[in-house]
Coordinates of C-alpha atoms in Angstrom, one line a residue:
Chain A
M83 CA -26.7 -3.7 23.8
S84 CA -23.4 -1.9 24.0
L85 CA -19.8 -1.7 22.8
I86 CA -17.2 -2.1 25.5
T87 CA -13.8 -0.6 25.1
V88 CA -10.9 -1.6 27.3
G89 CA -7.6 0.2 27.3
S90 CA -5.5 2.9 28.8
M91 CA -6.4 6.5 29.4
A92 CA -3.3 8.6 29.8
F93 CA -1.2 11.7 29.4
D94 CA 1.1 11.9 26.5
A95 CA 4.1 14.2 25.8
L96 CA 5.0 14.3 22.1
E97 CA 7.7 15.6 19.9
T98 CA 7.3 15.6 16.1
P99 CA 9.2 17.4 13.4
F100 CA 6.3 19.9 13.5
G101 CA 6.2 20.7 17.2
K102 CA 6.0 19.6 20.8
V103 CA 3.3 19.2 23.4
D104 CA 3.4 18.3 27.1
R105 CA 0.8 16.3 28.9
I106 CA -2.1 16.1 26.4
I107 CA -4.8 13.5 26.9
G108 CA -4.1 10.2 25.3
G109 CA -4.5 6.5 25.8
A110 CA -5.9 3.7 23.6
A111 CA -9.4 3.6 25.2
T112 CA -9.7 7.4 24.8
Y113 CA -8.9 7.3 21.1
V114 CA -11.1 4.3 20.4
A115 CA -14.0 6.0 22.3
W116 CA -13.7 9.3 20.4
A117 CA -13.6 7.5 17.0
A118 CA -16.3 4.8 17.7
S119 CA -18.8 7.3 19.2
N120 CA -19.2 8.9 15.8
F121 CA -21.1 5.7 14.8
Y122 CA -22.5 3.9 17.9
Q123 CA -23.7 4.6 21.4
P124 CA -23.5 3.7 24.2
I125 CA -19.8 2.9 24.5
K126 CA -18.8 1.6 27.9
L127 CA -15.2 2.2 28.9
V128 CA -13.1 -0.1 31.1
S129 CA -10.0 1.7 32.2
I130 CA -8.1 3.2 35.1
V131 CA -6.8 6.8 35.8
G132 CA -5.2 8.8 38.6
G133 CA -6.7 11.7 40.5
D134 CA -4.9 14.0 37.9
F135 CA -7.2 13.0 35.1
P136 CA -9.4 16.0 34.2
Q137 CA -13.2 15.8 34.9
E138 CA -13.7 17.8 31.8
E139 CA -12.5 14.9 29.6
F140 CA -15.0 12.6 31.3
D141 CA -17.8 15.2 30.7
Q142 CA -16.9 15.4 27.0
L143 CA -16.9 11.6 26.7
N144 CA -20.3 11.4 28.5
A145 CA -21.7 14.0 26.1
R146 CA -20.9 11.6 23.2
G147 CA -22.6 8.6 24.8
V148 CA -19.5 7.2 26.4
E149 CA -20.1 5.7 29.8
V150 CA -17.3 5.6 32.4
E151 CA -18.8 3.6 35.3
A152 CA -15.9 1.0 35.0
V153 CA -13.2 3.6 34.8
E154 CA -11.5 3.3 38.1
V155 CA -10.2 6.6 39.6
V156 CA -7.3 6.2 42.0
K157 CA -7.4 9.6 43.7
D158 CA -3.9 9.7 45.2
E159 CA -2.0 8.2 42.3
K160 CA -1.1 9.4 38.8
S161 CA -2.4 8.4 35.4
F162 CA -0.3 6.5 32.9
F163 CA 2.2 8.8 31.2
W164 CA 4.0 8.2 27.9
S165 CA 6.4 10.4 26.2
G166 CA 7.8 9.9 22.7
R167 CA 9.7 11.5 19.8
Y168 CA 8.9 10.8 16.2
H169 CA 11.6 10.6 13.5
M170 CA 11.4 12.6 10.3
D171 CA 9.7 9.7 8.4
M172 CA 7.0 9.6 11.1
N173 CA 6.9 5.8 10.9
T174 CA 9.4 5.2 13.7
R175 CA 9.6 6.7 17.1
D176 CA 11.6 6.6 20.3
T177 CA 9.9 6.2 23.7
L178 CA 11.4 8.8 26.0
V179 CA 9.5 8.0 29.2
T180 CA 7.0 5.4 30.3
E181 CA 5.4 5.8 33.7
L182 CA 2.9 3.1 34.3
N183 CA 1.5 4.7 37.5
V184 CA -2.0 3.4 38.1
L185 CA -1.8 1.1 35.0
G186 CA 0.8 -1.0 36.9
H187 CA -1.9 -2.5 39.1
F188 CA -4.9 -2.4 36.8
E189 CA -7.4 -5.2 37.6
P190 CA -10.5 -4.3 35.6
K191 CA -13.9 -5.1 37.1
V192 CA -16.7 -5.4 34.6
P193 CA -19.9 -4.2 36.3
E194 CA -23.3 -5.8 35.9
S195 CA -24.5 -2.9 33.7
Y196 CA -21.8 -3.8 31.1
Q197 CA -23.2 -7.4 30.7
D198 CA -25.2 -6.4 27.7
C199 CA -21.9 -6.2 25.7
E200 CA -22.4 -7.1 22.0
Y201 CA -19.1 -5.8 20.7
L202 CA -15.8 -5.8 22.6
M203 CA -12.8 -3.8 21.6
L204 CA -9.7 -4.7 23.6
G205 CA -7.2 -1.8 23.2
N206 CA -3.5 -2.4 23.7
L207 CA -2.8 -3.6 27.2
A208 CA -1.2 -6.5 29.1
P209 CA -2.8 -9.6 27.5
A210 CA -3.7 -11.0 30.9
V211 CA -5.7 -7.9 31.6
Q212 CA -7.4 -8.1 28.2
Q213 CA -8.2 -11.7 28.9
S214 CA -9.7 -11.0 32.3
V215 CA -12.3 -8.8 30.7
I216 CA -13.4 -11.5 28.3
A217 CA -13.5 -13.9 31.3
Q218 CA -15.9 -11.6 33.2
L219 CA -18.5 -11.5 30.5
K220 CA -21.3 -13.9 31.1
H221 CA -22.3 -14.0 27.4
R222 CA -19.7 -14.1 24.6
P223 CA -20.0 -10.9 22.6
K224 CA -20.9 -11.1 18.9
L225 CA -17.5 -9.9 18.0
I226 CA -14.3 -9.5 20.0
A227 CA -11.5 -7.4 18.4
M228 CA -8.1 -7.0 20.0
D229 CA -5.1 -4.6 19.4
T230 CA -1.7 -5.4 20.8
M231 CA 2.0 -4.6 20.2
N232 CA 5.5 -6.0 19.9
F233 CA 6.2 -5.2 23.6
W234 CA 3.9 -8.0 24.7
M235 CA 5.4 -10.4 22.1
D236 CA 8.7 -9.7 23.8
I237 CA 7.8 -10.1 27.4
A238 CA 4.4 -12.0 27.6
L239 CA 4.2 -14.2 24.5
D240 CA 2.4 -17.1 26.2
D241 CA -0.3 -14.8 27.8
L242 CA -0.6 -13.1 24.4
K243 CA -1.1 -16.3 22.5
A244 CA -3.7 -17.5 25.0
T245 CA -5.6 -14.2 24.6
I246 CA -5.3 -14.1 20.8
K247 CA -6.9 -17.5 20.8
M248 CA -10.1 -16.1 22.4
V249 CA -10.7 -13.2 19.9
D250 CA -12.3 -12.9 16.5
V251 CA -10.3 -10.0 15.1
L252 CA -6.7 -9.3 15.8
I253 CA -5.3 -5.9 14.8
I254 CA -1.5 -5.5 14.6
N255 CA 1.0 -3.7 12.3
D256 CA 3.2 -5.3 9.7
S257 CA 6.4 -5.6 11.7
E258 CA 4.3 -7.1 14.6
A259 CA 2.8 -9.6 12.2
R260 CA 6.2 -10.7 11.0
Q261 CA 7.5 -11.0 14.6
L262 CA 4.4 -13.0 15.8
S263 CA 4.5 -15.4 12.8
G264 CA 8.2 -15.6 12.0
E265 CA 7.2 -15.1 8.4
F266 CA 8.4 -12.2 6.2
A267 CA 5.7 -12.4 3.5
L268 CA 2.5 -10.9 5.0
A269 CA 0.3 -13.4 3.1
K270 CA 2.2 -16.3 4.8
A271 CA 2.3 -14.4 8.2
A272 CA -1.5 -14.0 8.1
K273 CA -2.1 -17.8 7.6
T274 CA 0.2 -18.6 10.5
I275 CA -1.5 -16.0 12.8
M276 CA -5.1 -17.0 11.8
A277 CA -4.1 -20.6 12.8
M278 CA -3.5 -19.3 16.3
G279 CA -7.2 -18.6 16.7
P280 CA -8.5 -15.3 15.2
Q281 CA -10.8 -15.7 12.2
Y282 CA -9.9 -12.2 11.0
L283 CA -6.6 -10.5 10.9
V284 CA -6.0 -6.8 10.2
I285 CA -2.4 -5.8 9.4
K286 CA -1.8 -2.0 9.5
K287 CA 0.9 -0.7 7.2
G288 CA 0.9 3.0 8.1
E289 CA 1.3 5.1 5.0
H290 CA 0.7 2.0 2.9
G291 CA -2.8 1.3 4.3
A292 CA -4.1 -1.9 5.8
L293 CA -4.8 -5.5 4.9
L294 CA -7.8 -7.6 6.1
F295 CA -7.5 -11.4 6.0
H296 CA -10.2 -14.0 6.6
Q297 CA -9.8 -17.6 5.4
D298 CA -8.7 -17.3 1.8
R299 CA -10.0 -13.8 1.3
I300 CA -7.9 -10.6 1.4
F301 CA -8.9 -6.9 1.3
S302 CA -6.3 -4.2 0.8
A303 CA -7.3 -0.7 2.0
P304 CA -5.2 2.3 0.9
A305 CA -4.1 5.1 3.1
L306 CA -4.8 8.6 2.0
P307 CA -1.6 10.0 0.6
L308 CA -1.1 13.0 2.9
E309 CA 1.2 15.9 2.3
V310 CA 1.8 16.3 6.0
V311 CA 1.4 13.8 8.9
F312 CA 1.4 16.1 11.9
D313 CA 1.2 13.6 14.7
P314 CA 0.7 9.8 14.3
T315 CA -0.1 9.3 18.0
G316 CA -3.3 7.4 18.5
A317 CA -3.8 6.7 14.7
G318 CA -3.9 3.0 15.3
D319 CA -6.4 3.2 18.2
T320 CA -8.5 5.6 16.1
F321 CA -8.5 3.1 13.3
A322 CA -9.6 0.4 15.7
G323 CA -12.4 2.7 17.0
G324 CA -13.7 3.6 13.5
F325 CA -13.6 -0.1 12.6
I326 CA -15.5 -1.4 15.6
G327 CA -17.9 1.6 15.6
H328 CA -19.0 0.9 12.1
I329 CA -19.4 -2.9 12.8
A330 CA -21.5 -2.1 15.9
R331 CA -23.7 0.5 14.1
T332 CA -24.5 -1.9 11.2
G333 CA -24.6 -5.1 13.3
D334 CA -23.1 -6.8 10.2
I335 CA -20.0 -8.9 10.7
S336 CA -19.7 -10.2 7.1
F337 CA -16.4 -9.9 5.3
D338 CA -17.8 -7.4 2.9
N339 CA -18.9 -5.1 5.7
M340 CA -15.6 -5.5 7.5
K341 CA -14.0 -4.1 4.3
T342 CA -16.1 -1.0 4.7
A343 CA -15.2 -1.0 8.4
I344 CA -11.5 -1.0 7.5
I345 CA -12.2 2.1 5.3
V346 CA -14.1 3.8 8.1
G347 CA -11.2 3.2 10.4
S348 CA -8.7 4.4 7.8
A349 CA -10.7 7.6 7.3
L350 CA -10.9 8.3 11.0
A351 CA -7.1 7.7 11.3
S352 CA -6.5 10.1 8.4
F353 CA -8.1 12.9 10.5
C354 CA -6.3 11.9 13.7
V355 CA -2.9 12.6 12.2
E356 CA -3.8 16.1 11.0
K357 CA -3.3 17.7 14.5
F358 CA -1.8 16.8 17.9
G359 CA -3.5 14.2 20.0
L360 CA -7.3 14.1 20.1
E361 CA -7.7 17.7 18.7
R362 CA -8.8 16.8 15.2
L363 CA -11.1 14.0 16.4
K364 CA -12.9 16.4 18.6
E365 CA -13.5 18.8 15.8
I366 CA -14.8 16.7 12.9
S367 CA -18.5 16.4 12.0
H368 CA -20.4 13.5 10.5
N369 CA -20.3 15.3 7.2
D370 CA -16.5 15.6 7.3
I371 CA -16.4 11.8 7.9
T372 CA -18.7 10.9 5.0
T373 CA -16.8 13.2 2.7
R374 CA -13.6 11.6 3.7
I375 CA -15.0 8.1 3.1
Q376 CA -16.0 9.2 -0.4
R377 CA -12.4 10.3 -1.0
F378 CA -11.4 6.8 -0.1
A379 CA -13.9 5.3 -2.5
E380 CA -12.4 7.5 -5.3
L381 CA -9.0 6.6 -4.2
A382 CA -9.5 2.8 -4.2
N383 CA -12.5 1.7 -6.3
F384 CA -12.1 1.0 -10.0
E385 CA -14.2 -0.3 -12.9
T386 CA -13.5 -3.7 -14.5
A387 CA -16.3 -3.3 -17.1
L388 CA -13.8 -2.4 -19.8
V389 CA -11.3 -5.2 -19.1
Chain B
M999 CA -2.7 2.8 -35.8
S1000 CA -0.1 1.2 -33.5
L1001 CA 1.6 1.1 -30.2
I1002 CA 5.4 1.8 -30.3
T1003 CA 7.6 0.4 -27.6
V1004 CA 11.1 1.7 -27.2
G1005 CA 13.6 0.0 -24.9
S1006 CA 16.3 -2.6 -24.4
M1007 CA 16.3 -6.2 -25.5
A1008 CA 18.8 -8.1 -23.5
F1009 CA 20.2 -11.1 -21.7
D1010 CA 19.9 -11.3 -17.9
A1011 CA 21.7 -13.5 -15.4
L1012 CA 19.8 -13.6 -12.1
E1013 CA 20.2 -14.8 -8.6
T1014 CA 17.2 -14.8 -6.2
P1015 CA 16.8 -16.6 -2.8
F1016 CA 14.9 -19.3 -4.9
G1017 CA 17.5 -20.0 -7.6
K1018 CA 19.8 -18.8 -10.3
V1019 CA 19.6 -18.5 -14.0
D1020 CA 22.2 -17.6 -16.6
R1021 CA 21.6 -15.7 -19.8
I1022 CA 17.8 -15.7 -20.0
I1023 CA 16.0 -13.2 -22.3
G1024 CA 15.2 -9.9 -20.7
G1025 CA 15.1 -6.2 -21.5
A1026 CA 12.4 -3.5 -20.9
A1027 CA 11.0 -3.6 -24.5
T1028 CA 10.7 -7.4 -24.4
Y1029 CA 8.7 -7.3 -21.2
V1030 CA 6.5 -4.4 -22.3
A1031 CA 5.8 -6.2 -25.6
W1032 CA 4.9 -9.5 -24.0
A1033 CA 2.6 -7.8 -21.5
A1034 CA 0.9 -5.3 -23.9
S1035 CA 0.4 -7.8 -26.7
N1036 CA -2.3 -9.5 -24.5
F1037 CA -4.5 -6.5 -25.2
Y1038 CA -3.4 -4.7 -28.4
Q1039 CA -1.8 -5.4 -31.8
P1040 CA 0.3 -4.4 -33.7
I1041 CA 3.0 -3.4 -31.3
K1042 CA 6.1 -2.0 -33.1
L1043 CA 9.4 -2.3 -31.3
V1044 CA 12.3 0.1 -31.4
S1045 CA 15.4 -1.6 -30.0
I1046 CA 18.9 -2.9 -30.8
V1047 CA 20.4 -6.4 -30.3
G1048 CA 23.6 -8.2 -31.2
G1049 CA 24.1 -11.2 -33.4
D1050 CA 23.7 -13.4 -30.4
F1051 CA 19.9 -12.6 -29.9
P1052 CA 17.9 -15.7 -30.8
Q1053 CA 15.7 -15.7 -33.9
E1054 CA 13.2 -17.8 -32.0
E1055 CA 12.5 -14.9 -29.7
F1056 CA 11.7 -12.7 -32.6
D1057 CA 9.5 -15.4 -34.1
Q1058 CA 7.5 -15.7 -30.8
L1059 CA 7.1 -11.9 -30.7
N1060 CA 5.9 -11.9 -34.3
A1061 CA 3.4 -14.6 -33.6
R1062 CA 1.9 -12.2 -31.0
G1063 CA 1.6 -9.3 -33.4
V1064 CA 4.8 -7.6 -32.3
E1065 CA 6.7 -6.1 -35.3
V1066 CA 10.5 -5.8 -35.1
E1067 CA 11.3 -3.8 -38.3
A1068 CA 13.0 -1.1 -36.1
V1069 CA 15.0 -3.6 -34.0
E1070 CA 18.5 -3.1 -35.3
V1071 CA 20.6 -6.3 -35.3
V1072 CA 24.4 -5.7 -35.1
K1073 CA 25.7 -9.0 -36.3
D1074 CA 29.2 -8.9 -35.0
E1075 CA 28.4 -7.5 -31.6
K1076 CA 26.8 -8.7 -28.4
S1077 CA 23.4 -7.8 -26.9
F1078 CA 23.1 -5.8 -23.7
F1079 CA 23.8 -8.0 -20.7
W1080 CA 22.8 -7.4 -17.1
S1081 CA 23.4 -9.5 -14.1
G1082 CA 21.9 -9.0 -10.6
R1083 CA 21.4 -10.6 -7.2
Y1084 CA 18.2 -10.0 -5.2
H1085 CA 18.2 -9.7 -1.4
M1086 CA 16.0 -11.7 0.8
D1087 CA 13.3 -9.0 1.0
M1088 CA 13.2 -9.0 -2.9
N1089 CA 12.8 -5.2 -2.8
T1090 CA 16.5 -4.5 -3.1
R1091 CA 19.1 -5.9 -5.5
D1092 CA 22.8 -5.6 -6.3
T1093 CA 23.9 -5.2 -9.9
L1094 CA 26.8 -7.6 -10.5
V1095 CA 27.5 -6.9 -14.1
T1096 CA 26.4 -4.4 -16.7
E1097 CA 27.7 -4.9 -20.3
L1098 CA 26.1 -2.2 -22.5
N1099 CA 27.5 -3.8 -25.7
V1100 CA 25.3 -2.7 -28.6
L1101 CA 23.2 -0.5 -26.3
G1102 CA 26.3 1.8 -25.9
H1103 CA 25.8 3.3 -29.4
F1104 CA 22.0 2.9 -29.8
E1105 CA 20.7 5.6 -32.2
P1106 CA 17.1 4.5 -32.9
K1107 CA 15.7 5.2 -36.3
V1108 CA 11.9 5.3 -36.6
P1109 CA 10.8 3.9 -40.0
E1110 CA 8.0 5.3 -42.1
S1111 CA 5.9 2.3 -41.3
Y1112 CA 5.9 3.4 -37.7
Q1113 CA 4.5 6.8 -38.3
D1114 CA 0.9 5.6 -37.5
C1115 CA 1.9 5.6 -33.8
E1116 CA -1.0 6.4 -31.6
Y1117 CA 0.5 5.2 -28.3
L1118 CA 4.2 5.5 -27.4
M1119 CA 5.7 3.6 -24.4
L1120 CA 9.3 4.7 -23.7
G1121 CA 10.9 1.9 -21.7
N1122 CA 13.9 2.7 -19.4
L1123 CA 16.8 4.0 -21.6
A1124 CA 19.1 7.0 -21.8
P1125 CA 16.7 10.0 -21.8
A1126 CA 18.4 11.5 -24.9
V1127 CA 17.6 8.2 -26.8
Q1128 CA 13.9 8.3 -25.6
Q1129 CA 13.7 11.9 -26.7
S1130 CA 15.1 11.2 -30.2
V1131 CA 12.2 8.8 -30.8
I1132 CA 9.6 11.4 -29.9
A1133 CA 11.4 13.9 -32.2
Q1134 CA 11.2 11.5 -35.1
L1135 CA 7.4 11.1 -34.9
K1136 CA 5.7 13.5 -37.4
H1137 CA 2.4 13.4 -35.5
R1138 CA 2.3 13.6 -31.7
P1139 CA 0.9 10.3 -30.4
K1140 CA -2.4 10.4 -28.4
L1141 CA -0.4 9.3 -25.3
I1142 CA 3.3 9.1 -24.5
A1143 CA 4.2 7.2 -21.4
M1144 CA 7.8 7.0 -20.1
D1145 CA 9.6 4.8 -17.6
T1146 CA 13.0 5.8 -16.2
M1147 CA 15.2 5.1 -13.2
N1148 CA 17.5 6.7 -10.6
F1149 CA 20.6 6.0 -12.7
W1150 CA 19.6 8.7 -15.2
M1151 CA 18.7 11.1 -12.3
D1152 CA 22.3 10.6 -11.1
I1153 CA 24.1 11.1 -14.5
A1154 CA 21.8 12.8 -17.0
L1155 CA 19.4 14.9 -15.0
D1156 CA 19.1 17.8 -17.5
D1157 CA 18.4 15.3 -20.4
L1158 CA 15.9 13.5 -18.2
K1159 CA 14.0 16.7 -17.3
A1160 CA 13.9 17.8 -20.9
T1161 CA 12.4 14.4 -21.8
I1162 CA 10.0 14.3 -18.9
K1163 CA 8.6 17.6 -20.1
M1164 CA 7.6 16.0 -23.4
V1165 CA 5.6 13.1 -22.0
D1166 CA 2.0 12.6 -20.7
V1167 CA 2.6 9.8 -18.2
L1168 CA 5.7 9.3 -16.1
I1169 CA 6.2 5.9 -14.4
I1170 CA 8.8 5.7 -11.6
N1171 CA 9.1 4.0 -8.2
D1172 CA 8.8 5.7 -4.8
S1173 CA 12.4 6.2 -4.1
E1174 CA 12.9 7.7 -7.6
A1175 CA 9.9 10.0 -7.0
R1176 CA 11.6 11.2 -3.8
Q1177 CA 15.0 11.7 -5.5
L1178 CA 13.5 13.5 -8.5
S1179 CA 11.4 15.9 -6.4
G1180 CA 13.4 16.3 -3.3
E1181 CA 10.2 15.6 -1.3
F1182 CA 9.6 12.8 1.2
A1183 CA 5.8 12.7 1.2
L1184 CA 4.7 11.2 -2.1
A1185 CA 1.7 13.5 -2.3
K1186 CA 4.1 16.5 -2.3
A1187 CA 6.6 14.7 -4.6
A1188 CA 3.8 14.1 -7.1
K1189 CA 2.9 17.8 -7.3
T1190 CA 6.5 18.8 -7.8
I1191 CA 7.0 16.2 -10.6
M1192 CA 3.7 17.0 -12.4
A1193 CA 4.9 20.7 -12.4
M1194 CA 7.9 19.4 -14.5
G1195 CA 5.5 18.5 -17.4
P1196 CA 3.7 15.2 -17.2
Q1197 CA -0.1 15.4 -16.7
Y1198 CA -0.1 11.9 -15.1
L1199 CA 2.4 10.4 -12.7
V1200 CA 2.5 6.7 -11.7
I1201 CA 4.5 5.9 -8.5
K1202 CA 5.2 2.2 -8.1
K1203 CA 5.6 1.0 -4.5
G1204 CA 6.5 -2.7 -5.1
E1205 CA 4.6 -4.9 -2.6
H1206 CA 2.6 -1.8 -1.5
G1207 CA 1.0 -1.3 -5.0
A1208 CA 1.0 1.8 -7.0
L1209 CA -0.3 5.4 -7.0
L1210 CA -1.7 7.4 -10.0
F1211 CA -1.7 11.2 -9.7
H1212 CA -3.4 13.6 -12.1
Q1213 CA -4.2 17.2 -11.1
D1214 CA -5.9 16.9 -7.7
R1215 CA -7.0 13.3 -8.2
I1216 CA -5.2 10.2 -6.8
F1217 CA -5.8 6.5 -7.3
S1218 CA -4.2 3.9 -5.0
A1219 CA -3.9 0.4 -6.5
P1220 CA -3.0 -2.5 -4.2
A1221 CA -0.5 -5.2 -4.9
L1222 CA -1.7 -8.8 -4.6
P1223 CA -0.2 -10.0 -1.3
L1224 CA 1.9 -12.9 -2.6
E1225 CA 3.3 -15.8 -0.5
V1226 CA 6.3 -16.1 -2.8
V1227 CA 7.9 -13.5 -5.1
F1228 CA 10.1 -15.8 -7.2
D1229 CA 11.8 -13.2 -9.4
P1230 CA 10.9 -9.5 -9.6
T1231 CA 13.0 -8.9 -12.7
G1232 CA 10.9 -7.2 -15.4
A1233 CA 7.9 -6.6 -13.1
G1234 CA 8.1 -2.8 -13.6
D1235 CA 8.3 -3.2 -17.4
T1236 CA 5.4 -5.7 -17.3
F1237 CA 3.4 -3.3 -15.3
A1238 CA 4.0 -0.6 -17.9
G1239 CA 3.1 -3.0 -20.7
G1240 CA -0.2 -4.0 -19.2
F1241 CA -0.9 -0.3 -18.5
I1242 CA -0.3 1.0 -22.0
G1243 CA -1.8 -2.2 -23.6
H1244 CA -5.1 -1.6 -21.8
I1245 CA -5.1 2.1 -22.8
A1246 CA -4.4 1.3 -26.4
R1247 CA -7.1 -1.4 -26.6
T1248 CA -9.8 0.8 -25.1
G1249 CA -8.6 4.1 -26.7
D1250 CA -9.7 5.8 -23.6
I1251 CA -7.3 8.1 -21.8
S1252 CA -9.7 9.3 -19.1
F1253 CA -8.5 9.2 -15.5
D1254 CA -11.1 6.5 -14.6
N1255 CA -9.9 4.3 -17.4
M1256 CA -6.3 4.9 -16.3
K1257 CA -7.3 3.5 -12.9
T1258 CA -8.3 0.3 -14.6
A1259 CA -5.1 0.3 -16.7
I1260 CA -3.1 0.5 -13.5
I1261 CA -4.9 -2.6 -12.2
V1262 CA -4.3 -4.4 -15.5
G1263 CA -0.6 -3.5 -15.2
S1264 CA -0.5 -4.7 -11.6
A1265 CA -2.2 -8.0 -12.5
L1266 CA 0.3 -8.7 -15.3
A1267 CA 3.2 -7.8 -12.9
S1268 CA 1.8 -10.2 -10.3
F1269 CA 2.1 -13.0 -12.9
C1270 CA 5.6 -11.9 -14.0
V1271 CA 7.1 -12.4 -10.5
E1272 CA 5.8 -16.0 -10.2
K1273 CA 8.6 -17.5 -12.3
F1274 CA 12.0 -16.5 -13.7
G1275 CA 12.2 -13.9 -16.5
L1276 CA 9.5 -14.1 -19.2
E1277 CA 8.5 -17.7 -18.4
R1278 CA 5.2 -17.0 -16.7
L1279 CA 4.2 -14.2 -19.2
K1280 CA 4.6 -16.7 -22.0
E1281 CA 2.3 -19.2 -20.3
I1282 CA -0.7 -17.1 -19.2
S1283 CA -4.0 -17.1 -21.1
H1284 CA -6.6 -14.4 -21.5
N1285 CA -8.7 -16.2 -19.0
D1286 CA -5.9 -16.3 -16.4
I1287 CA -5.6 -12.5 -16.8
T1288 CA -9.3 -11.7 -16.4
T1289 CA -9.5 -14.0 -13.4
R1290 CA -6.5 -12.2 -11.8
I1291 CA -8.1 -8.8 -12.5
Q1292 CA -11.2 -10.0 -10.7
R1293 CA -9.0 -10.9 -7.7
F1294 CA -7.8 -7.3 -7.7
A1295 CA -11.4 -6.1 -7.8
E1296 CA -12.2 -8.3 -4.7
L1297 CA -9.0 -7.1 -3.1
A1298 CA -9.6 -3.4 -3.5
N1299 CA -13.2 -2.5 -4.1
F1300 CA -15.6 -1.9 -1.3
E1301 CA -19.1 -0.7 -0.7
T1302 CA -20.0 2.7 0.8
A1303 CA -23.7 2.1 0.8
L1304 CA -23.8 1.3 4.5
V1305 CA -21.7 4.2 5.7

């Protein structure tokens, strides 16, 4: 059994109020894999890179139980490149450069060795590409989770709706939930979106945490109040990786365990933003993670015995 | 032993996207008393009204164990009047009219029968007035909590800082915490504000819940994701009333019990916004409240056993 992760692998150039970096490793699949591999192995990547993508990064991923058989390497082209600048509040950013490069003609091929897929995490990509991966799987995975963004709502809404219909868990942020549903109140937005297909909806609210919806149930996860958010890049993908990693490790897709998975994702994301890019995710130990999760328990759990 | 509540008693005229009301009963002390009297009695009010304030409202408060000996009635003047219009997002509002009336010359006198005060809730008022109540108490209460707003930061910052220094718990919203501290990150803002005196700081974030800070500890309470917020007026005062009411009933000022008090306040506030003014607070039963608090437990609590 395995966890498949589909998404970009990329170079990012970032400017935040705290500094600037050129051409560090990024991409949704990369962040998901680094986060999820703390909990579950093997993780099988589906992605595409150019000849410029460093072998060392593949080696580090391999060492964590991440298989890259279905990462297509196009030798004489360049990897996807994104450059952005964050505003002072760290919740908004401007895209400075987007060079699709190899991602512009990505047609993922799922190899036979990936057909044992039990959990599928579709990182942010063109919805038609996400859908083609689902279509290539001979057995439906136990759980399919999908991340997307407002960009696809703007230019590929029909594709997006068709893909959303096929997944169990949709992960988006609050403004995307409002855009997709046409509703301002998130509780209403959630009902509209779940009626589009997904049984579970996760709405990320940045510094305000995340909400999980399923039928009439709601879970509200806090974010850790941080004194400094150094670089938010990849926090959403890291959240998704922690979430699906915990689900895959436990094999439990109950609502109560998804609550815990949301917390695991939030804890991983809280590390991610402490340094640029993948740097912090590459440093943390299992002990760091369990200590952080205990901080979330102190932060959110309360007693009702005295009420 | 008693819980003293200081604050305005008023008439409000409100416009929300859902409707409009003229001259309904409002005021910080009124909301605090209605909320807190679900948990603790007697509550002793300190306030001022004009001859236009209905006797029926005093009778209803009396019936809930709220004493009004120190509510000054100025027969030939009018009660404080506030009129406001909420924007579509319900988080922002315009003040249309503020008529201070009797509140313009409020000099509270704490009677001898109030000297058994164990818990003091200072509702939003001029900080010098809040301070004069503290000064008149011969024995320091076990816990003093204080609400305030940006208006006093703008026009009476020195008075405000002197008053803040004398209280145990300061309750403000996120933008007020940023203004008072000069810090954007709430975790930093909290440290700066606690250094001004209060051991505990509550930061209300509207639809995003509330944070409680004390030394290095933080608690994050969710808000109930509501499909409709009918009228947010008084939600902050109701929150404060539920908070202090729970503390007074349990007599427990530990951090862990304050967590629960924050949830009790949040639950009461979630009722308050369901109808105009005090209407919903006057309807709810003890059973409604405990059921709502259980919804908060489902909303926020999670298991870490499987992590």
